[in-house]
Amino acid sequence: MSFFNTLLSRNGLSAHDGRPLWRYFLTEQDFEDLRKTLSYAKPYFIDARDAALYYAEWWKRNYDGGIPNKENVFNSIGGNIQYYYNYNEFYKIAKKGGQLLGFKWIVKQNTLRFKTLLLHGGLPLTHISANQGRYLRFLLAVIEEQSETIEDFVFQPDIINLLPKSSQNDTIYENCFEIVRSILNKENVYDDLLESDSTLKSISGQLKSRANQLGVKKRESKPKNYWLMSKIGDQVSIRLTLGLAPIYTENALSNILGIEIQKSAYQFYLNDKLICVFKKLYSGNYKTEWFNQETHNWDGDDSLTNAYVIVDGNKVDIPDFIQIMPSLNEPTLWSYYSENEWRLIKGNGSADKSAAVLTPLSWISDAESQIITICDKDLRLMEFEGELEITENVESRKYLSGVESFDWIIESKKPRWIIKSNMPVIRGVIKMFLYDTSNNLVPSSQYKVWVKPHRTGAYWEEYSKLSNLPLGCINIKIVRNGVTAYDRVYNIKSLNIDFVETAIDKAKIEVKESAGISVKLYETPDFTIDINNNFYKLAIKPGNSKIPTTIKGALGLGTQRKLHFHMESPFQGMALVDKDGSIIEESTKLSLRNLYGLRLLTTPGKESILTLSNKFSTDVKISKSIIPTFQPLIAFRDEIVRLFYLADAMDHANRVCLQ
């Protein structure tokens, strides 16, 4: 038995016409009939479209606060279905229903199928009706913000706290954002839904009236990336979320990436994974096309993430894209994000009323704490409101919540040979950009910066009065409106590393102008290092077919904290290697599914040419110039696909060859 077929017949349709499911405008009796159809369905006789429709209608009628989950949706059905299916199996049926109905799944960093199923129900009418005033104030604030992405308002506690605590979650944010964008863009996508309920009709009228009074808001674009710590029971995980918009103007993309934008496509990578491509549209704007939709779970490495773009075969580093990393070894401050979720923030002050500090066990406090495990290491988590002080031996740190906070970026001057490091690298000068809670750039006259070398007995000096910044690890103190924040950089001044000799199995590098900074490179089972003054000779061990993709090293000055870094591999030669550096044999057959992680190793600083052709259409060849030492093979996916379709795509012998 299929409720959906009955619904189609009643609407004079032979098949679903692509409308969002809320546009079928089910009555209360319809919803009850749908529930009964599912609750008494026999095993393997559920129409998957009914399951998808139930998800949408549950969101519209039954959701009443908290983080929505699959269990609540399934349990609300009741009846015999619980004896034949569990909530995960029912969710899979609903996903199949979404596919049958041609749902356009919400795609951001991940494909959000659960959220898509819910949002086909439109707005959570029951919850909004019960909290009409708070939703109106929240939606008006988001309208005023003229948000282009969720991240434009989700980090502003004065906006988020207008919602009931039970409504502060991603699905509500996404839902409200879509409504606001449709009103700001003067679209009528949700008009029928907004007019269908007296409460919504009142809210809609006020939102449209306010939107018509607004002028165009000039927005200062900057990367909106954040780390989320999720705590469900005893399970704790940390993941990176990228706040990239679906569309950018040329100027906005330039601000986000920190480079001049002139070309038609920019491939964006994190730690050598192709994340997305920014492609130019006829309008002149750039569309974000996602490629790698895996969740970026943190693995415990506190090195700053390596971000870069490839454009026209050239690699361009984006050193300031992610400026903060979680840590297992230092205290970190986390601001409330949603139920059981916390967001990593810089500094010692949070604008949100609720915050938490995550520390190694060596740090203690009088406040209550709980021991949690992250990446196999026990840590102490202390939730607080107001003020929290922690101590380790003679050192103490104070954290505040509910205060005016700020964010900042220190411009990196990381040399090309450093791929990533555990702190920002500078060359004699600190260039800082400080932002308030609304992402507005704060003039340097409105805050003070103090510095001191990272060593015992050093004292703070005002940076603006210093004529010479000391070498090595530098502690930074930022003070604005009574709120203090701390950061750390490593000053290498003129230190440089040159690749003197390079080959596929050996290399020689020279350290220049170290000025007392010691340079240590670490051997591995794959290669040896011989040191003679400022020269380092590296050699692949005999019989080894593995080429290191990076060389780990450290810079040190006395007893100061060291800069740990990954250096670009100095080994040269044309070869295809996997993510671990193992050479791929020439006869190996590849597929589009396993291109991720494969890279072309080329001669550093010299142009190499990659030629691609179809096995059956050798007259057509594509030649690509390769300049980066390690070029991800996925960068040439479009060319490979075009060549593949020159021959019969159904022919199992069809091949694209790389030379």
XYZ file of C-alpha atoms in Angstrom, residues 42-608:
567
model
C 4.440 -5.340 6.071
C 8.165 -6.146 5.809
C 9.685 -5.088 2.475
C 6.432 -3.415 1.380
C 7.172 0.190 2.375
C 7.027 2.753 -0.417
C 10.331 4.612 0.040
C 8.609 7.841 -1.015
C 6.278 7.482 1.995
C 9.322 7.299 4.283
C 10.828 10.451 2.741
C 7.478 12.243 3.058
C 7.197 11.225 6.717
C 10.595 12.769 7.509
C 9.453 16.055 5.964
C 6.085 16.099 7.729
C 7.641 15.086 11.082
C 9.876 18.158 10.867
C 6.933 20.377 10.012
C 4.511 19.024 12.642
C 6.323 17.076 15.376
C 9.699 18.757 15.892
C 9.618 20.736 19.136
C 13.219 21.569 20.022
C 16.560 19.842 20.524
C 18.870 18.336 17.935
C 16.684 16.317 15.530
C 17.716 12.688 15.122
C 16.679 9.562 13.249
C 15.509 7.777 16.413
C 12.900 10.434 17.223
C 11.517 10.369 13.690
C 11.238 6.572 13.664
C 9.826 6.229 17.198
C 7.024 8.692 16.422
C 5.517 6.249 13.889
C 4.609 3.547 16.411
C 2.773 0.356 15.505
C 4.219 -2.835 14.070
C 7.009 -1.190 12.071
C 9.285 -1.321 15.128
C 9.274 -5.138 14.917
C 10.492 -5.178 11.322
C 12.903 -2.242 11.117
C 15.171 -0.096 13.276
C 15.670 3.657 12.913
C 18.769 3.301 10.688
C 17.023 0.923 8.294
C 14.047 3.277 8.057
C 16.436 6.183 7.370
C 18.004 4.230 4.495
C 14.531 3.659 3.046
C 13.820 7.408 3.333
C 17.111 8.216 1.549
C 16.078 5.874 -1.256
C 12.763 7.710 -1.375
C 14.609 11.006 -1.717
C 16.565 9.588 -4.635
C 13.379 8.326 -6.314
C 11.825 11.773 -5.901
C 14.903 13.461 -7.379
C 15.893 15.378 -4.256
C 18.721 17.849 -4.745
C 20.738 16.937 -1.667
C 22.205 19.807 0.335
C 25.935 19.711 -0.411
C 28.436 21.669 1.621
C 31.563 20.133 3.031
C 29.526 16.912 3.237
C 26.352 15.699 1.542
C 23.652 16.423 4.136
C 20.960 13.844 3.328
C 19.326 13.756 6.783
C 19.020 17.539 6.802
C 17.649 17.536 3.234
C 14.913 15.043 4.178
C 13.823 17.239 7.080
C 13.932 20.548 5.241
C 11.581 19.227 2.552
C 8.995 19.835 5.266
C 9.622 23.571 5.094
C 9.451 25.173 8.548
C 8.905 23.511 11.959
C 5.451 25.047 12.455
C 4.787 23.559 15.890
C 8.048 24.835 17.349
C 7.789 28.284 15.776
C 4.197 28.719 16.982
C 5.292 27.922 20.538
C 8.195 30.404 20.335
C 6.814 33.036 17.958
C 8.409 36.103 19.575
C 11.879 34.606 19.838
C 11.877 33.349 16.245
C 10.721 36.742 14.985
C 13.537 38.559 16.823
C 16.075 36.006 15.567
C 14.933 36.180 11.935
C 14.900 39.987 12.019
C 18.493 39.954 13.319
C 19.579 37.595 10.517
C 17.778 39.837 7.997
C 19.691 42.846 9.383
C 22.963 40.922 9.029
C 22.168 40.228 5.330
C 23.957 36.919 5.741
C 25.495 35.238 2.690
C 26.395 32.064 4.604
C 25.315 30.552 7.907
C 28.747 31.410 9.306
C 27.939 35.123 8.924
C 25.640 34.924 11.966
C 26.197 31.594 13.702
C 29.252 32.885 15.632
C 27.427 35.919 16.995
C 25.963 35.028 20.416
C 23.820 38.185 20.466
C 21.963 36.743 17.440
C 22.019 33.018 18.249
C 20.861 33.550 21.845
C 17.643 35.115 20.551
C 16.548 31.543 19.783
C 15.399 29.165 22.528
C 18.336 27.052 23.725
C 16.601 23.951 22.356
C 16.592 25.504 18.866
C 20.296 26.293 18.691
C 21.413 23.643 16.209
C 22.590 23.393 12.592
C 19.266 22.288 11.122
C 17.382 25.289 12.516
C 20.168 27.618 11.356
C 20.026 26.139 7.840
C 16.234 26.342 7.755
C 16.058 29.963 8.883
C 18.928 30.972 6.609
C 17.097 29.637 3.533
C 13.959 31.595 4.461
C 15.923 34.811 5.012
C 17.873 34.478 1.750
C 14.644 33.970 -0.214
C 13.205 37.155 1.318
C 16.382 39.205 0.759
C 16.562 37.985 -2.850
C 12.848 38.800 -3.289
C 12.083 35.203 -4.258
C 8.669 33.642 -3.662
C 9.936 30.108 -2.964
C 8.403 29.911 0.515
C 5.473 32.313 0.094
C 2.803 29.592 0.012
C 4.193 28.012 3.178
C 4.513 31.342 4.993
C 0.924 32.221 4.067
C -0.457 28.830 5.158
C -0.216 29.516 8.885
C -1.421 32.610 10.739
C 1.700 32.751 12.936
C 4.029 32.463 9.945
C 1.983 34.994 7.967
C 2.540 37.604 10.674
C 6.274 36.852 10.881
C 6.627 36.878 7.083
C 5.010 40.298 6.759
C 7.357 41.862 9.286
C 10.438 40.253 7.709
C 9.554 41.471 4.209
C 8.817 44.957 5.507
C 12.226 45.147 7.217
C 14.049 43.704 4.180
C 12.586 46.447 1.962
C 14.057 49.114 4.269
C 17.628 47.773 4.171
C 20.463 49.215 2.118
C 23.223 47.020 0.697
C 25.620 45.951 3.447
C 29.311 45.973 2.593
C 30.820 42.811 4.042
C 34.505 42.242 4.795
C 35.132 38.646 3.697
C 37.531 36.439 5.620
C 37.836 32.666 5.999
C 35.111 31.266 8.277
C 36.536 27.894 9.250
C 36.048 26.337 12.642
C 36.775 23.240 14.693
C 33.838 21.534 16.413
C 34.193 19.193 19.380
C 31.256 16.773 19.663
C 30.589 14.925 22.905
C 28.006 12.141 22.736
C 28.152 9.921 25.801
C 31.759 8.846 26.253
C 32.617 9.461 22.596
C 34.462 12.721 21.883
C 35.646 13.796 18.437
C 36.939 16.985 16.829
C 36.292 17.873 13.192
C 37.040 20.778 10.874
C 34.150 22.598 9.214
C 34.819 24.835 6.220
C 32.518 27.834 5.956
C 32.690 28.281 2.202
C 29.848 30.019 0.389
C 28.259 28.529 -2.763
C 28.975 31.731 -4.736
C 31.696 34.402 -4.415
C 32.271 37.685 -6.161
C 35.771 38.127 -7.554
C 36.629 40.522 -4.723
C 35.190 38.253 -2.015
C 37.136 35.225 -3.287
C 40.283 37.350 -3.368
C 39.714 38.266 0.291
C 39.047 34.644 1.280
C 42.154 33.236 -0.423
C 44.375 36.278 0.043
C 45.491 36.315 -3.608
C 44.628 38.250 -6.760
C 41.842 36.541 -8.711
C 42.143 36.638 -12.501
C 41.794 33.067 -13.811
C 38.735 30.944 -14.626
C 39.306 28.122 -12.113
C 41.103 27.654 -8.788
C 41.567 24.155 -7.328
C 41.621 24.360 -3.526
C 43.546 21.770 -1.460
C 43.945 20.983 2.240
C 46.862 18.695 3.124
C 47.042 17.632 -0.546
C 43.328 16.690 -0.712
C 41.287 18.416 -3.405
C 38.434 19.997 -1.447
C 36.690 22.106 -4.085
C 37.140 24.096 -7.271
C 36.142 27.755 -7.578
C 34.883 28.084 -11.176
C 34.102 31.366 -12.891
C 30.540 31.860 -14.152
C 29.316 34.034 -17.032
C 28.233 36.603 -14.434
C 31.849 37.031 -13.314
C 31.171 35.401 -9.947
C 32.798 32.146 -8.824
C 30.862 28.978 -7.972
C 32.126 26.546 -5.316
C 32.118 22.969 -6.665
C 32.818 20.425 -3.908
C 34.979 17.358 -4.588
C 36.147 15.873 -1.283
C 33.122 15.579 0.984
C 34.777 13.502 3.687
C 34.512 14.700 7.265
C 37.846 16.247 8.226
C 38.352 14.588 11.606
C 41.314 15.814 13.642
C 44.088 13.235 14.121
C 45.878 14.912 17.056
C 48.498 16.739 14.958
C 48.776 20.358 16.111
C 50.588 21.533 12.958
C 48.733 24.233 11.049
C 46.863 22.716 8.099
C 48.581 23.081 4.720
C 46.261 25.003 2.376
C 46.961 25.960 -1.235
C 45.383 26.446 -4.650
C 46.543 25.213 -8.034
C 45.837 27.521 -10.948
C 47.174 27.009 -14.465
C 49.536 24.331 -13.130
C 51.059 26.627 -10.500
C 50.808 26.026 -6.763
C 49.992 29.080 -4.623
C 50.136 28.727 -0.824
C 47.243 30.089 1.271
C 49.102 30.339 4.601
C 46.440 32.157 6.645
C 43.390 30.094 5.666
C 43.308 28.138 8.956
C 44.911 30.039 11.815
C 44.075 27.902 14.831
C 44.462 24.218 15.642
C 43.246 22.034 18.518
C 45.948 20.846 20.902
C 46.547 17.881 23.192
C 49.404 19.707 24.929
C 48.100 23.236 25.598
C 44.889 24.612 27.175
C 42.296 25.654 24.572
C 39.054 27.620 24.895
C 35.799 26.335 23.415
C 32.581 28.322 23.004
C 29.077 26.814 23.163
C 27.846 25.932 19.650
C 24.862 23.619 20.108
C 23.773 20.817 22.417
C 26.844 18.612 23.100
C 28.974 20.641 20.662
C 31.685 23.228 21.305
C 33.581 25.497 18.888
C 37.309 26.191 19.239
C 38.069 29.906 19.554
C 41.174 31.996 19.905
C 42.116 33.911 22.999
C 40.938 33.752 26.600
C 37.493 35.321 26.251
C 34.227 34.051 24.764
C 31.277 36.233 23.799
C 28.942 33.336 24.582
C 27.583 32.896 28.090
C 28.708 29.256 28.205
C 32.259 28.122 27.459
C 34.641 25.272 28.233
C 38.395 24.839 28.611
C 40.157 21.684 27.412
C 43.535 21.043 29.050
C 46.161 18.358 29.639
C 45.758 16.673 33.042
C 48.700 18.690 34.427
C 46.481 21.796 34.512
C 44.101 21.960 37.490
C 41.315 24.207 38.783
C 38.869 24.476 41.669
C 36.038 24.168 39.138
C 34.328 20.869 38.380
C 35.868 18.900 35.539
C 35.509 15.629 33.693
C 38.130 13.416 32.115
C 37.614 12.752 28.409
C 39.705 10.895 25.843
C 40.665 12.395 22.479
C 43.060 10.648 20.080
C 43.896 8.104 22.825
C 44.981 10.821 25.281
C 43.171 11.703 28.530
C 42.320 15.396 28.879
C 40.430 17.553 31.353
C 37.256 19.366 30.210
C 35.908 22.189 32.394
C 32.620 23.856 31.467
C 32.027 27.283 33.026
C 30.093 30.538 32.958
C 31.710 33.828 33.921
C 35.315 33.181 34.936
C 37.643 30.186 35.178
C 41.236 30.120 36.408
C 43.555 27.175 35.790
C 47.092 26.559 37.041
C 50.096 24.408 36.205
C 52.973 24.680 38.688
C 53.594 28.457 38.979
C 51.771 29.437 35.774
C 48.110 30.454 35.833
C 45.642 31.416 33.104
C 42.247 33.096 33.368
C 39.344 32.552 30.951
C 36.168 34.632 30.666
C 32.746 34.034 29.104
C 30.034 36.527 28.245
C 32.571 39.211 27.298
C 33.248 41.112 24.084
C 35.618 38.818 22.236
C 37.673 39.250 19.084
C 39.477 37.231 16.454
C 42.748 37.926 14.698
C 45.037 36.775 11.909
C 48.823 37.038 11.969
C 50.141 37.198 8.420
C 52.424 34.247 7.776
C 55.755 34.648 6.012
C 56.343 30.914 5.784
C 59.073 30.176 3.202
C 58.192 27.922 0.263
C 60.245 25.014 1.614
C 58.067 24.781 4.747
C 54.818 22.997 3.908
C 53.298 23.206 7.389
C 54.427 23.984 10.935
C 53.123 23.986 14.504
C 52.938 27.803 14.710
C 52.868 30.778 12.315
C 56.257 31.723 10.847
C 57.314 35.370 10.484
C 60.408 37.170 9.211
C 61.204 39.974 11.643
C 57.797 41.721 11.584
C 54.387 40.933 13.103
C 51.544 41.985 10.801
C 48.202 41.492 12.541
C 44.569 41.896 11.467
C 42.046 41.992 14.324
C 38.275 41.531 13.893
C 35.335 42.149 16.235
C 32.435 39.726 16.748
C 30.760 41.067 13.573
C 33.903 40.355 11.504
C 34.646 44.073 11.143
C 38.325 45.008 10.933
C 39.408 46.808 14.128
C 41.889 49.727 13.742
C 45.279 49.083 15.374
C 44.742 52.162 17.564
C 41.968 50.307 19.432
C 44.112 47.487 20.820
C 47.657 46.902 22.078
C 50.122 44.141 21.296
C 52.857 42.993 23.693
C 55.632 40.476 22.992
C 58.311 38.530 24.852
C 60.711 35.676 23.976
C 59.433 32.242 24.993
C 61.918 31.656 27.802
C 62.070 31.830 31.593
C 62.692 35.328 32.961
C 61.627 37.206 29.821
C 59.325 40.213 30.287
C 56.568 41.778 28.186
C 57.396 44.737 25.922
C 54.956 46.801 23.874
C 55.484 45.761 20.265
C 54.997 49.256 18.796
C 57.984 50.496 20.827
C 60.363 47.693 19.805
C 63.011 48.427 17.196
C 64.085 44.807 16.752
C 62.046 41.637 17.265
C 64.105 38.817 18.820
C 64.748 35.541 17.010
C 62.942 32.300 17.725
C 59.693 31.602 19.554
C 57.807 34.786 20.500
C 54.829 34.959 22.889
C 52.223 37.568 21.945
C 49.685 39.278 24.224
C 46.751 41.197 22.715
C 44.668 43.539 24.904
C 41.377 45.135 23.816
C 38.635 46.604 26.022
C 39.922 44.770 29.092
C 40.008 41.367 27.365
C 43.413 39.702 26.984
C 44.332 37.044 24.435
C 47.568 35.189 23.721
C 49.252 33.793 20.630
C 52.661 32.546 19.564
C 54.827 32.896 16.431
C 58.305 31.834 15.337
C 60.641 34.495 13.949
C 63.192 33.035 11.504
C 64.281 36.416 10.060
C 66.506 35.648 7.033
C 66.993 31.903 7.583
C 66.619 29.949 4.365
C 67.192 26.475 2.918
C 68.419 25.957 -0.643
C 68.236 22.714 -2.618
C 71.807 22.466 -3.946
C 71.622 19.025 -5.576
C 68.504 16.955 -6.301
C 67.996 13.463 -7.694
C 65.418 10.692 -7.362
C 67.566 8.863 -4.765
C 69.714 11.605 -3.201
C 69.757 15.311 -2.432
C 71.931 18.003 -0.887
C 70.579 21.086 0.868
C 72.239 24.147 2.407
C 71.068 26.136 5.439
C 71.746 29.883 5.031
C 71.715 32.793 7.501
C 70.587 30.725 10.475
C 71.900 33.402 12.913
C 72.198 30.888 15.747
C 68.979 28.960 15.084
C 69.732 25.234 15.001
C 68.218 23.170 12.186
C 67.445 19.495 12.730
C 66.130 17.145 10.049
C 64.822 13.739 11.099
C 65.862 10.498 9.437
C 63.318 7.763 8.728
C 63.711 4.069 7.816
C 63.569 5.196 4.157
C 66.559 7.558 3.985
C 69.742 8.685 5.775
C 71.102 12.163 6.552
C 74.774 13.166 6.675
C 75.589 16.636 8.100
C 78.684 18.706 7.274
C 78.540 22.250 8.693
C 75.531 23.880 7.000
C 75.176 21.157 4.358
C 72.823 18.167 4.695
C 73.136 15.153 2.390
C 70.027 12.958 2.127
C 70.099 9.525 0.478
C 67.376 6.944 -0.144
C 68.434 3.602 1.343
C 69.426 0.950 -1.243
C 66.525 -1.252 -2.399
C 63.889 1.197 -1.176
C 61.206 2.281 -3.677
C 59.554 4.773 -1.343
C 60.183 8.501 -1.862
C 59.379 10.664 1.195
C 56.667 13.192 0.380
C 57.977 15.542 3.083
C 60.974 15.776 5.420
C 60.230 16.421 9.094
C 62.420 18.895 10.913
C 62.688 21.376 13.780
C 64.172 24.830 14.377
C 65.469 25.610 17.851
C 67.121 28.423 19.792
C 68.536 27.398 23.165
C 65.882 26.020 25.510
C 63.014 27.800 23.744
C 60.033 25.954 22.346
C 60.939 24.542 18.923
C 59.275 25.118 15.584
C 58.353 21.688 14.208
C 57.802 21.653 10.466
C 57.349 19.513 7.364
C 59.766 20.455 4.582
C 59.163 19.995 0.875
C 60.877 16.824 -0.333
C 64.175 17.621 -2.135
C 64.158 14.356 -4.125
C 63.610 14.927 -7.862
C 62.589 12.913 -10.907
C 59.378 12.136 -12.776
C 57.387 9.484 -10.920
C 53.846 8.753 -9.751
C 53.619 8.099 -6.001
C 50.819 7.260 -3.565
C 49.977 9.168 -0.377
C 52.783 7.369 1.496
C 55.392 8.117 -1.168
C 55.590 4.613 -2.656
C 56.302 4.676 -6.401
C 53.412 3.440 -8.583
C 54.581 1.043 -11.305
C 54.048 2.239 -14.898
C 51.820 -0.738 -15.744
C 49.405 -0.047 -12.868
C 45.767 0.502 -13.904
C 44.088 3.451 -12.215
C 40.453 4.544 -11.962
C 38.750 7.853 -11.240
C 37.740 6.487 -7.834
C 41.323 5.975 -6.645
C 43.003 9.152 -7.919
C 42.837 10.742 -4.464
C 46.219 10.670 -2.730
C 48.195 9.982 -5.928
C 50.763 12.637 -6.806
C 53.252 13.347 -9.563
C 56.792 13.801 -8.278
C 58.766 16.218 -10.458
C 62.025 18.168 -10.388
C 61.832 21.076 -7.895
C 61.839 24.474 -9.583
C 61.846 23.051 -13.114
C 58.973 22.647 -15.537
C 57.883 19.105 -16.410
